[in-house]
Amino acid sequence: MNGHDSELMESVLISSGFQRVDSEAAANIVILNTCSVREQAEHKAIGRLQQLARRKALEKNFYLGVSGCMAQNLGLELFRRVPALDFAIAPGSIYAIGEVLKRLEHGEKQIFLANGDIETFAEDDTNFCRRKITRVSAFVTIANGCNMNCAYCIVPKTRGRETCRPINNIMHEVQFLVANGVKEIILGGQIVNFYGIRKIPFENGKSPFVQLLEKIHTIDGLERIRFLSPHPSGFRDDLIRSYSDLPKLCPHVHFPIQSGSDRILRAMRRSYTRRMALEILGNLRRSIPAMAISTDLIVGFPGEMEEDFHQTEQLFNEIDFDMAFIFKYSPRAGTSAAAMGNQIPKIISEERNQILLKRLAVTSLRRNQLFLNSHQSVLVEASSAKDPRILWGYTPHHKKVFFPAPEKMIGKIVDVKITRITTCALTGTLASE
Ligand code: 5AD
Ligand code: SF4
């Protein structure tokens, strides 16, 4: 979502008359779009800001800003930590970036916009028309914020209560993107499968999210639909069936499990059990051929005993993840887990992290092997940075494929025969245009 927010700010700035430059040194305005999920990211951002602040003393016409979760999390404290900072904008107010810069030009100082300071998700919002389309795949925000209360997570504080975007407005954006060459969309929000759950009634047993998928599926010219991320609770049969009913819905799910131990899931306040999660993933793998599954996992959550970690290792054996993002638990001030006893020493989290990474290398290789010698339809994104004669793109299962082909293939869906695999990518040859 942060990557997408950066793109949105860029589009708003360009349409307000600003220009993009190629290097930080050439810029008069530098905005750090920040993440607060782990402490280290915040430390790094503060360090970078303090470095950049030195330019303020030397260049009269230089503006420095922070956007994203850290702006909401630290608020006015940021101006104390970095006195040269000109502005801080929380994730919910980034559309106001153009106006903030105008206010600075008029001499205002240290401007702070929190979540809720500007209206988001208006029914008739047309800001998306200002989007600069650079890729064949585009992210589309359908909801923002989160009403869950996971013990480790800062997001409910930084992105606020869940708000969801009206269906018609989402449809307009997707239609606009497709009319401008986009072939794949990624629907995004903190918990996409809870989309509209309190506002839109179920229809024939279908949740508002599944209704949204069905509507988007009707858009001609759109080839692929993905979403990020669902919550394991609320991943019901209607959504599992969508994968068979809607051919544009890609056979890959990012399913953040967080832990394989019921005791830890309960302590994390994750409202599902290991068995429930396994059942959903089992159903998905049974009903959709070679369904790709990726996940998020936290190791070293307070109180995670050897036995709990062992349960997570076991889960790894049972699921064979295609990909997993493994995080070492990072205590975040203001979350309930930060105040828990039994914090796990860093050295143990690191050890557990390494064990899972090693196992992931085995499972992702095994999963990629399923595709060796097969033909895959690849949505071509770009040429490789190392060699412009090599293009890359993704298969429906979200496997990255490299293959030699002329540049004119970029943006197309092509048939590639897979000839080699590694843990993180596939290589192949073009079978047809
Ligand atoms: N420490 C470590 N990882 C975290 N995540 C969220 N909060 C924390 C934290 N305090 C991870 C979760 C989530 C992903 C985006 O970041 O796994 O799914
Ligand atoms: Fe954080 Fe939990 Fe909400 Fe995900 S569901 S954003 S982990 S509070």
XYZ file of C-alpha atoms and ligand atoms in Angstrom:
459
model
C 0.000 0.000 0.000
C 2.880 2.340 0.693
C 4.272 1.852 -2.798
C 0.874 2.724 -4.180
C 0.532 5.766 -1.889
C 3.898 7.014 -3.195
C 2.635 6.701 -6.766
C -0.544 8.590 -5.856
C 1.417 11.437 -4.313
C 3.603 11.578 -7.389
C 0.553 11.853 -9.651
C -1.023 14.561 -7.476
C 2.237 16.527 -7.449
C 2.735 16.239 -11.203
C -0.792 17.414 -11.873
C -0.209 20.328 -9.471
C 2.659 21.465 -11.704
C 5.670 19.832 -10.027
C 8.202 17.735 -11.917
C 9.920 14.476 -11.121
C 13.728 14.542 -11.113
C 16.113 11.628 -11.446
C 18.133 12.038 -8.286
C 17.546 13.080 -4.716
C 20.318 15.677 -5.017
C 18.453 17.438 -7.839
C 15.161 17.629 -5.895
C 13.858 20.710 -4.044
C 11.266 18.621 -2.295
C 12.007 15.291 -0.661
C 9.224 13.293 0.956
C 9.935 10.089 2.863
C 6.919 7.810 2.713
C 7.272 5.725 5.842
C 6.289 2.433 7.444
C 5.871 1.887 11.198
C 5.212 -1.851 11.264
C 8.667 -2.585 12.652
C 10.809 -0.360 14.826
C 13.866 -0.564 12.619
C 12.060 1.045 9.694
C 11.202 4.052 11.872
C 14.792 4.356 13.138
C 16.094 4.309 9.588
C 13.622 6.954 8.452
C 14.530 9.295 11.333
C 18.224 8.827 10.492
C 17.605 9.704 6.837
C 15.516 12.738 7.836
C 18.240 14.039 10.106
C 20.711 13.668 7.246
C 18.419 15.451 4.806
C 17.727 18.185 7.356
C 21.319 19.384 6.854
C 20.353 20.461 3.349
C 17.739 22.805 4.853
C 20.534 24.885 6.367
C 22.325 25.177 3.022
C 19.530 25.477 0.450
C 16.891 28.168 0.789
C 14.426 26.504 -1.520
C 14.446 23.013 -0.058
C 11.421 21.334 1.523
C 11.463 18.171 3.595
C 8.413 16.086 4.448
C 7.242 12.804 5.912
C 4.173 10.923 4.811
C 2.675 7.589 5.792
C 2.343 5.670 9.017
C 5.177 7.321 10.915
C 3.498 10.719 10.497
C 0.387 9.427 12.256
C 2.287 7.331 14.786
C 4.709 10.010 15.990
C 2.628 13.089 15.089
C 3.983 16.387 16.353
C 6.810 14.522 18.101
C 8.390 14.256 14.633
C 8.938 18.036 14.498
C 10.690 17.834 17.868
C 12.950 15.013 16.650
C 13.627 16.741 13.294
C 13.085 20.496 13.775
C 13.878 21.230 10.113
C 10.929 19.107 8.968
C 8.435 21.147 6.917
C 5.446 18.820 6.921
C 4.091 15.458 8.030
C 1.051 13.836 6.419
C -0.711 10.729 7.730
C -1.722 8.006 5.238
C -5.368 9.098 5.164
C -4.513 12.648 4.072
C -1.916 12.174 1.340
C -4.190 13.499 -1.411
C -3.693 16.936 0.187
C 0.017 16.917 -0.678
C -0.438 19.531 -3.442
C -2.178 21.969 -1.082
C 0.378 21.387 1.658
C 3.165 22.465 -0.678
C 1.209 25.581 -1.680
C 0.761 26.475 1.995
C 4.529 26.106 2.496
C 5.199 28.413 -0.439
C 2.992 30.975 1.305
C 5.268 30.829 4.327
C 3.452 28.399 6.627
C 5.738 26.203 8.691
C 5.614 22.705 10.170
C 2.301 21.619 8.690
C 0.767 18.463 10.144
C -2.179 16.598 8.651
C -3.529 13.635 10.626
C -5.843 10.898 9.407
C -9.342 12.275 8.991
C -8.184 15.832 8.245
C -9.322 15.444 4.647
C -12.200 13.403 3.263
C -11.245 10.090 1.677
C -13.244 7.704 -0.477
C -15.853 10.225 -1.601
C -18.464 8.606 -3.883
C -17.571 10.945 -6.752
C -13.795 11.111 -6.219
C -11.928 11.459 -9.519
C -8.383 11.835 -8.219
C -7.562 8.488 -9.848
C -7.748 10.151 -13.278
C -4.499 11.859 -12.350
C -2.729 8.512 -11.982
C 0.329 8.116 -14.113
C 0.154 4.635 -15.586
C 3.593 3.092 -15.847
C 2.876 -0.634 -15.614
C 0.435 -3.178 -17.019
C -0.388 -4.154 -13.461
C -1.980 -1.568 -11.159
C -2.863 -1.455 -7.493
C -6.371 -0.256 -6.606
C -7.235 0.661 -3.033
C -10.622 -0.668 -1.919
C -10.343 -0.054 1.827
C -8.038 1.591 4.310
C -7.477 1.123 8.030
C -8.219 -1.830 10.263
C -10.702 -2.597 13.042
C -8.858 -5.684 14.264
C -6.735 -5.475 17.291
C -3.855 -7.881 16.737
C -1.665 -7.640 19.817
C 1.574 -6.885 17.923
C 0.290 -4.489 15.269
C 0.555 -0.710 15.034
C -1.568 -0.392 11.873
C -4.935 0.290 13.593
C -3.198 3.275 15.223
C -1.462 4.533 12.081
C -4.162 3.950 9.471
C -7.146 4.320 11.788
C -10.558 2.635 11.683
C -11.493 0.761 8.562
C -13.116 2.795 5.816
C -14.208 1.286 2.534
C -14.498 2.802 -0.869
C -17.843 2.808 -2.708
C -18.116 0.008 -5.306
C -18.996 2.400 -8.137
C -15.940 4.496 -7.499
C -13.712 1.403 -7.541
C -15.350 0.324 -10.815
C -14.666 3.742 -12.349
C -11.007 3.544 -11.437
C -10.597 0.020 -12.829
C -12.394 1.042 -16.049
C -10.103 4.060 -16.325
C -7.005 1.905 -15.804
C -8.084 -0.750 -18.320
C -8.928 1.933 -20.913
C -5.323 3.100 -20.481
C -3.705 -0.274 -21.073
C -3.704 -1.929 -17.643
C -4.324 -5.691 -17.829
C -4.018 -6.724 -14.194
C -5.321 -5.125 -11.033
C -4.423 -5.828 -7.441
C -7.217 -4.905 -5.041
C -5.683 -3.644 -1.838
C -6.573 -2.912 1.748
C -5.575 -4.080 5.226
C -8.226 -6.831 5.199
C -9.803 -7.030 1.763
C -12.208 -9.889 2.476
C -13.981 -7.777 5.125
C -14.695 -5.185 2.448
C -18.097 -3.520 3.049
C -19.044 -6.104 5.651
C -20.982 -3.634 7.794
C -22.512 -1.655 4.928
C -23.408 -3.980 2.077
C -25.704 -6.999 2.640
C -24.753 -10.545 1.614
C -26.415 -11.657 -1.646
C -27.072 -15.358 -2.317
C -24.564 -16.199 0.389
C -21.931 -13.991 -1.229
C -19.996 -11.478 0.847
C -19.653 -7.853 -0.341
C -16.030 -8.635 -1.304
C -17.061 -11.531 -3.533
C -19.773 -9.301 -5.057
C -17.073 -6.735 -5.794
C -14.853 -9.375 -7.428
C -17.757 -10.487 -9.622
C -18.500 -6.936 -10.744
C -14.879 -6.178 -11.561
C -14.642 -9.468 -13.409
C -17.176 -8.198 -15.981
C -14.864 -5.413 -17.184
C -13.791 -6.160 -20.757
C -10.078 -5.924 -21.414
C -9.163 -6.702 -17.807
C -7.255 -9.996 -17.839
C -6.183 -10.644 -14.269
C -7.415 -9.881 -10.773
C -5.417 -10.303 -7.548
C -5.957 -9.054 -4.009
C -3.855 -8.237 -0.945
C -4.388 -9.240 1.845
C -7.267 -11.294 3.163
C -7.636 -12.224 6.836
C -7.884 -15.977 7.525
C -11.070 -15.303 9.545
C -13.799 -14.609 7.062
C -12.129 -16.527 4.214
C -15.310 -18.487 3.488
C -16.535 -20.914 0.851
C -17.989 -18.128 -1.332
C -14.474 -16.720 -1.730
C -12.930 -20.165 -2.302
C -15.556 -20.809 -5.014
C -14.715 -17.509 -6.735
C -11.381 -18.964 -7.805
C -13.223 -21.583 -9.874
C -16.089 -19.297 -10.951
C -14.008 -16.288 -12.020
C -11.287 -17.218 -14.527
C -9.617 -13.814 -14.237
C -8.992 -14.355 -10.519
C -5.392 -15.575 -10.348
C -4.590 -18.866 -8.560
C -2.434 -17.291 -5.860
C -3.425 -16.218 -2.377
C -1.436 -14.259 0.156
C -2.721 -15.680 3.429
C -1.068 -14.181 6.531
C -1.018 -16.999 9.083
C 1.402 -15.347 11.566
C 1.930 -18.522 13.660
C 1.273 -22.262 13.659
C 0.587 -22.407 17.395
C -2.956 -21.973 18.707
C -1.618 -20.639 21.992
C 0.313 -17.899 20.190
C -2.524 -17.166 17.743
C -4.772 -16.598 20.761
C -2.205 -14.355 22.431
C -1.884 -12.441 19.146
C -5.714 -12.104 19.071
C -5.903 -13.669 15.646
C -9.466 -15.052 15.997
C -8.782 -18.309 14.083
C -7.111 -21.581 14.941
C -4.379 -23.496 13.182
C -7.007 -26.063 12.165
C -9.303 -23.443 10.630
C -6.430 -22.002 8.597
C -5.288 -25.431 7.429
C -8.819 -26.311 6.411
C -9.163 -23.211 4.222
C -5.771 -23.766 2.578
C -6.545 -27.453 2.082
C -9.822 -26.566 0.355
C -8.042 -24.057 -1.862
C -5.339 -26.519 -2.882
C -7.941 -29.222 -3.522
C -10.217 -27.073 -5.683
C -7.682 -24.994 -7.649
C -4.838 -26.730 -9.534
C -1.392 -25.881 -8.128
C -2.851 -23.008 -6.054
C 0.076 -20.847 -4.972
C 0.108 -19.801 -1.320
C 2.248 -17.166 0.324
C 2.110 -16.011 3.914
C 3.352 -13.663 6.644
C 4.784 -15.200 9.814
C 6.128 -13.663 12.999
C 8.790 -15.453 15.027
C 9.694 -14.518 18.591
C 6.281 -13.188 19.650
C 6.278 -12.749 23.471
C 5.941 -16.130 25.160
C 6.710 -18.183 22.024
C 8.133 -21.385 23.510
C 10.087 -24.070 21.650
C 6.887 -26.076 21.378
C 5.013 -23.141 19.793
C 7.764 -22.610 17.264
C 7.776 -26.325 16.554
C 4.089 -26.024 15.639
C 4.981 -23.308 13.125
C 7.715 -25.509 11.661
C 5.171 -28.315 11.355
C 2.784 -25.972 9.592
C 5.553 -25.264 7.102
C 5.799 -28.990 6.421
C 2.075 -29.327 5.940
C 1.508 -26.366 3.635
C 4.535 -26.130 1.371
C 4.405 -22.367 0.989
C 5.388 -20.898 -2.348
C 6.623 -17.823 -0.526
C 6.692 -16.562 3.056
C 7.587 -13.219 4.578
C 9.102 -14.105 7.930
C 9.341 -11.289 10.455
C 11.204 -11.176 13.712
C 8.776 -9.766 16.279
C 9.393 -6.078 16.893
C 7.759 -4.483 19.954
C 5.740 -1.389 19.010
C 4.934 1.179 21.686
C 1.207 1.391 22.324
C 0.422 -2.192 21.262
C -0.638 -4.692 23.905
C 2.126 -7.184 23.016
C 4.818 -4.610 23.825
C 3.684 -4.671 27.445
C 3.611 -8.471 27.720
C 6.092 -10.398 29.844
C 8.221 -13.148 28.344
C 9.755 -11.073 25.558
C 11.945 -13.399 23.493
C 15.686 -12.659 23.240
C 16.719 -11.407 19.797
C 19.187 -14.235 19.333
C 16.371 -16.792 19.587
C 14.137 -14.917 17.110
C 17.078 -14.772 14.733
C 17.660 -18.515 15.067
C 13.987 -19.271 14.402
C 13.996 -16.896 11.462
C 16.962 -18.739 9.927
C 15.335 -22.139 10.427
C 12.189 -21.036 8.583
C 14.164 -19.329 5.817
C 16.071 -22.547 5.179
C 12.839 -24.502 5.052
C 11.292 -21.923 2.727
C 14.153 -22.388 0.272
C 13.212 -26.072 0.068
C 9.459 -25.592 -0.248
C 9.616 -22.758 -2.771
C 11.949 -24.808 -4.963
C 9.600 -27.765 -4.714
C 6.626 -25.573 -5.638
C 8.467 -24.035 -8.585
C 9.364 -27.511 -9.810
C 5.665 -28.088 -10.520
C 6.041 -25.707 -13.446
C 9.174 -27.149 -15.045
C 8.576 -27.971 -18.749
C 5.043 -26.516 -18.608
C 3.698 -23.682 -20.741
C 2.752 -20.572 -18.793
C 0.967 -17.402 -19.828
C 3.173 -14.542 -18.735
C 2.047 -10.939 -18.403
C 5.196 -9.144 -19.536
C 6.171 -6.253 -17.269
C 9.554 -4.986 -18.420
C 13.048 -5.811 -19.612
C 15.617 -6.981 -17.120
C 17.905 -4.355 -15.618
C 20.988 -6.462 -16.412
C 20.192 -7.366 -20.006
C 17.575 -5.538 -22.108
C 17.200 -8.601 -24.348
C 15.693 -10.497 -21.411
C 12.114 -9.665 -20.435
C 10.298 -10.585 -17.252
C 6.725 -10.951 -16.111
C 4.452 -13.013 -13.898
C 2.492 -16.222 -14.425
C -1.074 -16.435 -13.022
C 0.436 -18.242 -9.983
C 2.599 -15.148 -9.415
C 5.840 -16.811 -10.433
C 8.379 -14.424 -11.885
C 9.636 -15.611 -15.278
C 12.657 -14.417 -17.259
C 12.893 -15.156 -20.993
C 14.575 -13.698 -24.062
C 12.168 -11.730 -26.281
C 11.939 -8.451 -28.179
C 10.913 -5.342 -26.221
C 7.689 -4.978 -28.187
C 6.300 -7.872 -26.106
C 6.188 -5.673 -22.985
C 2.578 -5.267 -21.848
C 1.393 -8.415 -23.629
C 0.415 -11.831 -22.350
C 2.669 -14.417 -23.988
C 3.106 -18.173 -23.870
C 6.428 -19.189 -22.325
C 7.835 -22.692 -22.007
C 9.561 -23.066 -18.615
C 13.001 -24.621 -19.006
C 14.741 -23.894 -15.688
C 13.745 -23.031 -12.129
C 15.360 -21.658 -8.991
C 13.889 -20.932 -5.549
C 12.823 -17.446 -6.545
C 12.177 -17.438 -10.302
C 11.540 -19.409 -13.466
C 13.361 -19.121 -16.786
C 11.922 -20.020 -20.161
C 11.659 -19.500 -23.880
C 8.943 -17.797 -25.857
C 6.554 -20.365 -27.342
C 4.320 -17.996 -29.308
C 3.365 -14.336 -29.625
N 6.691 -7.215 14.502
C 6.998 -8.028 13.464
N 6.214 -8.193 12.400
C 5.055 -7.510 12.360
N 4.059 -7.477 11.453
C 3.119 -6.621 11.878
N 3.455 -6.098 13.068
C 4.667 -6.651 13.401
C 5.537 -6.506 14.511
N 5.237 -5.710 15.529
C 4.066 -8.279 10.229
C 2.838 -9.200 10.158
C 2.013 -8.567 9.069
C 3.084 -7.947 8.192
C 2.625 -6.892 7.275
O 4.006 -7.417 9.113
O 3.281 -10.490 9.778
O 1.218 -9.510 8.368
Fe -2.552 -5.359 11.788
Fe -4.100 -7.441 12.471
Fe -5.163 -5.335 11.179
Fe -3.508 -6.977 9.847
S -5.508 -7.528 10.754
S -3.451 -4.707 9.839
S -2.045 -7.551 11.456
S -4.306 -5.312 13.269
